[in-house]
PDB file of C-alpha atoms in Angstrom:
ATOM      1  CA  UNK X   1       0.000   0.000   0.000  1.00 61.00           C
ATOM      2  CA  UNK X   2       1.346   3.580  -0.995  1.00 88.00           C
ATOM      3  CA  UNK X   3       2.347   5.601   2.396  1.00 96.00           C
ATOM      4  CA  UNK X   4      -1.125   7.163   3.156  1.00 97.00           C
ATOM      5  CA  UNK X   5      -2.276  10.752   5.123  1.00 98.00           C
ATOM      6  CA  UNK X   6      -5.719  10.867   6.518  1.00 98.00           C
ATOM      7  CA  UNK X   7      -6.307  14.347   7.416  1.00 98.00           C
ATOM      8  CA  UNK X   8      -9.547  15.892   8.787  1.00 97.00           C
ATOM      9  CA  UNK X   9     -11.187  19.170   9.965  1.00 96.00           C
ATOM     10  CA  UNK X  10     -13.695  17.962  12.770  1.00 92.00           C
ATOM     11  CA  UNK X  11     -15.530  20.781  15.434  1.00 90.00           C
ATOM     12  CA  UNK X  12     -17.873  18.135  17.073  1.00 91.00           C
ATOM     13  CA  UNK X  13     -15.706  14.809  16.576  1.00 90.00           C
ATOM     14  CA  UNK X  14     -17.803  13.197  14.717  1.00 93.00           C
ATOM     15  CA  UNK X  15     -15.315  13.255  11.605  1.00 95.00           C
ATOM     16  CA  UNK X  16     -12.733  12.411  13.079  1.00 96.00           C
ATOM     17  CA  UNK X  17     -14.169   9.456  14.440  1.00 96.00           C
ATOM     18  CA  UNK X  18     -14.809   8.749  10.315  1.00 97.00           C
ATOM     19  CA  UNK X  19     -11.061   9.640  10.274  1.00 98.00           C
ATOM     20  CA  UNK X  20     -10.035   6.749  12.414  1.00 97.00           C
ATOM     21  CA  UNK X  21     -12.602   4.573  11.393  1.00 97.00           C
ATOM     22  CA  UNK X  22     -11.251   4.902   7.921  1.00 97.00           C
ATOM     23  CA  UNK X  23      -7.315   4.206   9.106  1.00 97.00           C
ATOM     24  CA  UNK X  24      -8.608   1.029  11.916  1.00 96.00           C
ATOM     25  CA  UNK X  25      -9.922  -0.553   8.207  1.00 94.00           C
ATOM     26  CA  UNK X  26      -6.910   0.943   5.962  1.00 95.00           C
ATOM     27  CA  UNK X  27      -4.462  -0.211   8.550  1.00 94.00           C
ATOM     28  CA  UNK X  28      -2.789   3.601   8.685  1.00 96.00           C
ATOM     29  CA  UNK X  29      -1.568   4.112  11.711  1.00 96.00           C
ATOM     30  CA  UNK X  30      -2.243   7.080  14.053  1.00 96.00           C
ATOM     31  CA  UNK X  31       0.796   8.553  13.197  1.00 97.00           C
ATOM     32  CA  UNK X  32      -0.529   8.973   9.863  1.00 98.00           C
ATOM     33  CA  UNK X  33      -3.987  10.461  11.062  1.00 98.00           C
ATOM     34  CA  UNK X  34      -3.459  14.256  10.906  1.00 98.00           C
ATOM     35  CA  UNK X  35      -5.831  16.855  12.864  1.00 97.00           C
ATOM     36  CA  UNK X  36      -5.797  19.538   9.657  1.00 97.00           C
ATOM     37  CA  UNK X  37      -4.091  22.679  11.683  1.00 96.00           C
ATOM     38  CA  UNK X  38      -0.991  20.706  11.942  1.00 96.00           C
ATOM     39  CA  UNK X  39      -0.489  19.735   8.386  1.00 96.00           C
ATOM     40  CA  UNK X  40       2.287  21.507   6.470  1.00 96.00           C
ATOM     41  CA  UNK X  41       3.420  21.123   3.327  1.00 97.00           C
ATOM     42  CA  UNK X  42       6.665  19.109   4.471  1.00 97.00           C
ATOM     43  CA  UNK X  43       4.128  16.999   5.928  1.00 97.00           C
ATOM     44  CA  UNK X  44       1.889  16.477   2.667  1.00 97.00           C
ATOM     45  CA  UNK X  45       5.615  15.522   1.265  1.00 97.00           C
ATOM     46  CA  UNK X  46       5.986  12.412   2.689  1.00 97.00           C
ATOM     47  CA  UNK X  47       2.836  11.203   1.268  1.00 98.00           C
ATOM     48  CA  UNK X  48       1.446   9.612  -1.928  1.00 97.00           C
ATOM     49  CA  UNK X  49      -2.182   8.818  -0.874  1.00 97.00           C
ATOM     50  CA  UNK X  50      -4.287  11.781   0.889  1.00 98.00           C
ATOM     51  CA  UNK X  51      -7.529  11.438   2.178  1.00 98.00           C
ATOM     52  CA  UNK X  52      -9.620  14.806   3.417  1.00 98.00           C
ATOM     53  CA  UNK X  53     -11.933  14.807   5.332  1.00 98.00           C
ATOM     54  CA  UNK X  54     -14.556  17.897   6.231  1.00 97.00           C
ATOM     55  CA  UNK X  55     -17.570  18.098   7.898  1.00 96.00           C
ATOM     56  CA  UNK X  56     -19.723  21.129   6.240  1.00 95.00           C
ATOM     57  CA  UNK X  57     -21.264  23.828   8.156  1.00 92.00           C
ATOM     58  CA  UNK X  58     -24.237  26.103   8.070  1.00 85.00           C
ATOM     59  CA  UNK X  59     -25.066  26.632   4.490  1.00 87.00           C
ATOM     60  CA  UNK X  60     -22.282  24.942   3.240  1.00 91.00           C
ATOM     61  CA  UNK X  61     -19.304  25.800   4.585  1.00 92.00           C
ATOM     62  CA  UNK X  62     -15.962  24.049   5.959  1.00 93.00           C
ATOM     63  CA  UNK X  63     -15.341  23.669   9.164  1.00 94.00           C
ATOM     64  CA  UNK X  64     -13.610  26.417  10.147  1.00 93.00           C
ATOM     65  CA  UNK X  65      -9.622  24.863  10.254  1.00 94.00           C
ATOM     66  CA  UNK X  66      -9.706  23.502   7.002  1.00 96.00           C
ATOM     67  CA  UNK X  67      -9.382  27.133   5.661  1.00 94.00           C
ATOM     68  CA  UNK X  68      -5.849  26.873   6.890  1.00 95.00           C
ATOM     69  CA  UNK X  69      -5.465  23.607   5.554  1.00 95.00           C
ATOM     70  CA  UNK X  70      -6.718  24.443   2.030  1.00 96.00           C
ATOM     71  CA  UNK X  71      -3.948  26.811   1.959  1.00 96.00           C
ATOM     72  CA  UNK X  72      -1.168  24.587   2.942  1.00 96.00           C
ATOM     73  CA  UNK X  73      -2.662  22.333   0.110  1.00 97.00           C
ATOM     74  CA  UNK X  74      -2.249  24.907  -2.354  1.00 96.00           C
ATOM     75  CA  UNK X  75       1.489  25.663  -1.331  1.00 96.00           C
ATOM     76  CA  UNK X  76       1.621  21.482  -1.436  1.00 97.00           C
ATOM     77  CA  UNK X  77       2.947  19.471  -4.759  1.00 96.00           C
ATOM     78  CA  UNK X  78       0.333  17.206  -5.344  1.00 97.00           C
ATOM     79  CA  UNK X  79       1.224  16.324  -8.538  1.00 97.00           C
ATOM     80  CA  UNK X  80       1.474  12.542  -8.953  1.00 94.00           C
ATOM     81  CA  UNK X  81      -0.240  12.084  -5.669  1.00 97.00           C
ATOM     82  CA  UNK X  82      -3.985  10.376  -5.165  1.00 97.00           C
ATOM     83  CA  UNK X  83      -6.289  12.622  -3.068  1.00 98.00           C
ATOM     84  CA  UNK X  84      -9.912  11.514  -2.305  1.00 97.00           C
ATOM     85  CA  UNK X  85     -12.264  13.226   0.275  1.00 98.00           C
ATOM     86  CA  UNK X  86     -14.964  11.936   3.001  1.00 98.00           C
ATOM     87  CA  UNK X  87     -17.161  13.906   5.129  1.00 96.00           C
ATOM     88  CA  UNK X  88     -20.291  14.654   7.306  1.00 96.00           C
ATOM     89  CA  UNK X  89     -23.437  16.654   6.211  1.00 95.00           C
ATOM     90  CA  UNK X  90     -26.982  16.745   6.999  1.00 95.00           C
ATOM     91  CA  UNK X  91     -29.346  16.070   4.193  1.00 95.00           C
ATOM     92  CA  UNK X  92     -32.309  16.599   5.962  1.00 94.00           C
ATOM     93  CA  UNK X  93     -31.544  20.120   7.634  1.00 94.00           C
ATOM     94  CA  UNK X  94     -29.106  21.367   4.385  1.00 94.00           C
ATOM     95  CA  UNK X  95     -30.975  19.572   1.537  1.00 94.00           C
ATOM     96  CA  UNK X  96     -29.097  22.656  -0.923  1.00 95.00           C
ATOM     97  CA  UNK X  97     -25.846  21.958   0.556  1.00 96.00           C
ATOM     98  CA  UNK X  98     -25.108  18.686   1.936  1.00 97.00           C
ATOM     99  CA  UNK X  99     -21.486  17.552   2.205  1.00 97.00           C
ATOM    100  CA  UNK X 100     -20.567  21.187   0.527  1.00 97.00           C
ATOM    101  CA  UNK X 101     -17.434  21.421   1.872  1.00 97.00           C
ATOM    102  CA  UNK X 102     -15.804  18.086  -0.005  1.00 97.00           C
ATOM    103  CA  UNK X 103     -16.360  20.571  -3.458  1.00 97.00           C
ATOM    104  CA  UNK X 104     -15.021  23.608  -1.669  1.00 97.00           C
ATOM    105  CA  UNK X 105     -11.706  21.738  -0.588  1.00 98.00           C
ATOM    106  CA  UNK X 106     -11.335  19.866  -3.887  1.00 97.00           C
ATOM    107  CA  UNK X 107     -12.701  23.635  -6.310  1.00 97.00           C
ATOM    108  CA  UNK X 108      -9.100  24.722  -4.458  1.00 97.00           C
ATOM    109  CA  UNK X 109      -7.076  21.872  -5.488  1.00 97.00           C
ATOM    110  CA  UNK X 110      -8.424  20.250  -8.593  1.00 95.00           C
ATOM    111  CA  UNK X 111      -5.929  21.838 -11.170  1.00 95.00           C
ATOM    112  CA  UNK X 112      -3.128  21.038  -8.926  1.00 96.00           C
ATOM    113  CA  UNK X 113      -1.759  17.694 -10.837  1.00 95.00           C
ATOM    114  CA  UNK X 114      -3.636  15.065  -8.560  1.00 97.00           C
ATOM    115  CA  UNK X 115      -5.223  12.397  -9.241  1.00 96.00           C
ATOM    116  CA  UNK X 116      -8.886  12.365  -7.405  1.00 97.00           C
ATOM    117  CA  UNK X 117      -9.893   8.278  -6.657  1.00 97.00           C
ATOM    118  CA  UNK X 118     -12.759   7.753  -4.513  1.00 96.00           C
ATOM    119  CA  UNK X 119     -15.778   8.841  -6.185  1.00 97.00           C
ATOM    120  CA  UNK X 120     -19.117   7.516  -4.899  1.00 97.00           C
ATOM    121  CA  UNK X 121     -22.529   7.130  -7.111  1.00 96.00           C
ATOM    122  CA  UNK X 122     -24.737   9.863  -5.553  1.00 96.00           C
ATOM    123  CA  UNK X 123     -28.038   8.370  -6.859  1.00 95.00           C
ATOM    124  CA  UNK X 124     -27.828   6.379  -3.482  1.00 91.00           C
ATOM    125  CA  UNK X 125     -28.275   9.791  -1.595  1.00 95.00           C
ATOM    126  CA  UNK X 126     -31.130  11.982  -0.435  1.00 94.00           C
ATOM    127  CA  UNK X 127     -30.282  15.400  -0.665  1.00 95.00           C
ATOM    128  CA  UNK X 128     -31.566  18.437  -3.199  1.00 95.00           C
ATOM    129  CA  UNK X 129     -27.830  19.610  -4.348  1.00 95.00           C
ATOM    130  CA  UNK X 130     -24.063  19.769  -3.731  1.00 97.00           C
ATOM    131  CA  UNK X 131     -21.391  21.028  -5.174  1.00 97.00           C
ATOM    132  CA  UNK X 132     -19.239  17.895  -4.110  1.00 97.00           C
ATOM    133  CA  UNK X 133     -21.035  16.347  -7.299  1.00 97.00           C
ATOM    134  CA  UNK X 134     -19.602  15.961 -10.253  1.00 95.00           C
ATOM    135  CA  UNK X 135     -21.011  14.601 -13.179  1.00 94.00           C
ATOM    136  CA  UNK X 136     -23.321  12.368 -10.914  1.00 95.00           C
ATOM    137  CA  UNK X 137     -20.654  11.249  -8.334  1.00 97.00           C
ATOM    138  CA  UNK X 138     -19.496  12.367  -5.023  1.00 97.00           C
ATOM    139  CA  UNK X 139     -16.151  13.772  -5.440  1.00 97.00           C
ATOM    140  CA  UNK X 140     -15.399  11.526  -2.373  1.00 97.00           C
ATOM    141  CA  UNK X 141     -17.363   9.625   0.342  1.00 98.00           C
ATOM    142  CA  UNK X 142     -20.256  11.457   1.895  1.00 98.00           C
ATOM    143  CA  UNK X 143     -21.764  10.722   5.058  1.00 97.00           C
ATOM    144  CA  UNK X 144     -24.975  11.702   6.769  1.00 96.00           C
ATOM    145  CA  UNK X 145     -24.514  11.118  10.397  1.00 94.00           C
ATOM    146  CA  UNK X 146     -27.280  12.808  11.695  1.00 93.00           C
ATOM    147  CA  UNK X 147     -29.893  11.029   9.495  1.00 95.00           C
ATOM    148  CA  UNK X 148     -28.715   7.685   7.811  1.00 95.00           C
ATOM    149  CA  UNK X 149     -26.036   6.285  10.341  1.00 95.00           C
ATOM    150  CA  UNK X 150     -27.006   3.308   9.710  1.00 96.00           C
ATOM    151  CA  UNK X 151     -25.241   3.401   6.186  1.00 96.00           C
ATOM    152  CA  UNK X 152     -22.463   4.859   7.453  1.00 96.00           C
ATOM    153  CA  UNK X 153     -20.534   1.346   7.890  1.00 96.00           C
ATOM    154  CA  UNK X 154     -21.444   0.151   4.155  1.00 96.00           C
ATOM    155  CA  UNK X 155     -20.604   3.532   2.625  1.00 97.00           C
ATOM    156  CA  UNK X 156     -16.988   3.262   4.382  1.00 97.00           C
ATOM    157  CA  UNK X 157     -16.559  -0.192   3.404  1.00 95.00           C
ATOM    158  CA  UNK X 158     -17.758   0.074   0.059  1.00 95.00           C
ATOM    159  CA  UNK X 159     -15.616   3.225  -0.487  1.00 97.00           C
ATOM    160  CA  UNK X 160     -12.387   1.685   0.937  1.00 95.00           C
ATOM    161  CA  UNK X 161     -12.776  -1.034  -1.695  1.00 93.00           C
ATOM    162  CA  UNK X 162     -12.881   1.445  -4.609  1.00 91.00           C
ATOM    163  CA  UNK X 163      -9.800   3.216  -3.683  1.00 91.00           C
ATOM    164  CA  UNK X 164      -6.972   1.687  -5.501  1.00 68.00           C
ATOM    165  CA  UNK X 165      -4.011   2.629  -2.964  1.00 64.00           C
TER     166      UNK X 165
END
């Protein structure tokens, strides 16, 4: 397996308890598991997989350290690297904007020579609009925590399979 990051913006825990879900089933070990205010570019150096992860806020925004973060990723050299994205929304509450902030993160970053794995068929989804769809896929793995937990455990597995890492 190529040396993989997980890195995540979380205000409530709830993603980062995706976060080390995802590395307890990748086998990445905590030391790879990176709270996003302490990533650097040096950092995102010793890496050829990255997984980002975001919960979005309010009418689709990040949570608030990934703004940070999405500046060290633009000061990064992705190129050549894989980069895929997972995160928390509600689709009830923010039907207009679930899982925004995957899209914001990856808007920032998608001319930046990556390659983006992960996508996720978004017909499986409730949820009005998001601008972490692209041409009918998540850009990564969304979540709904609040309203379809009981997915949440399929999703991550089913995700984890498609990643070729």
């Amino acid at each position: 397996m190529e040396k993989t990051a997980i890195i995540f913006g979380s205000t409530t825990g709830m993603t980062e308890d995706i976060a080390n879900k995802i590395a307890s089933q990748l086998g990445v070990s905590k030391d790879n598991v990176y709270e996003v205010v302490k990533i650097t570019p040096e950092i995102i150096s010793q890496y050829d997989v990255l997984l980002l992860g975001s919960s979005t806020w309010g009418s689709g925004e990040l949570q608030d350290d990934w703004y940070d973060g999405v500046e060290a990723l633009k000061k990064s050299d992705l190129k050549g690297k894989k980069v895929s994205f997972f995160g928390t929304g509600d689709s009830e509450s923010y039907p207009d904007t679930f899982c925004d902030a995957l899209g914001l993160i990856y808007k920032e970053i998608q001319s930046s020579g990556a390659t983006f794995i992960g996508q996720v068929d978004a017909s499986e989804y409730t949820f009005d609009d998001s601008i972490a769809v692209v041409n009918g896929k998540f850009i990564g793995l969304a979540l709904d925590e609040t309203n379809e937990s009981n997915k949440t455990d399929d999703r991550i597995n089913r995700w984890i399979k498609s990643l070729v890492i």
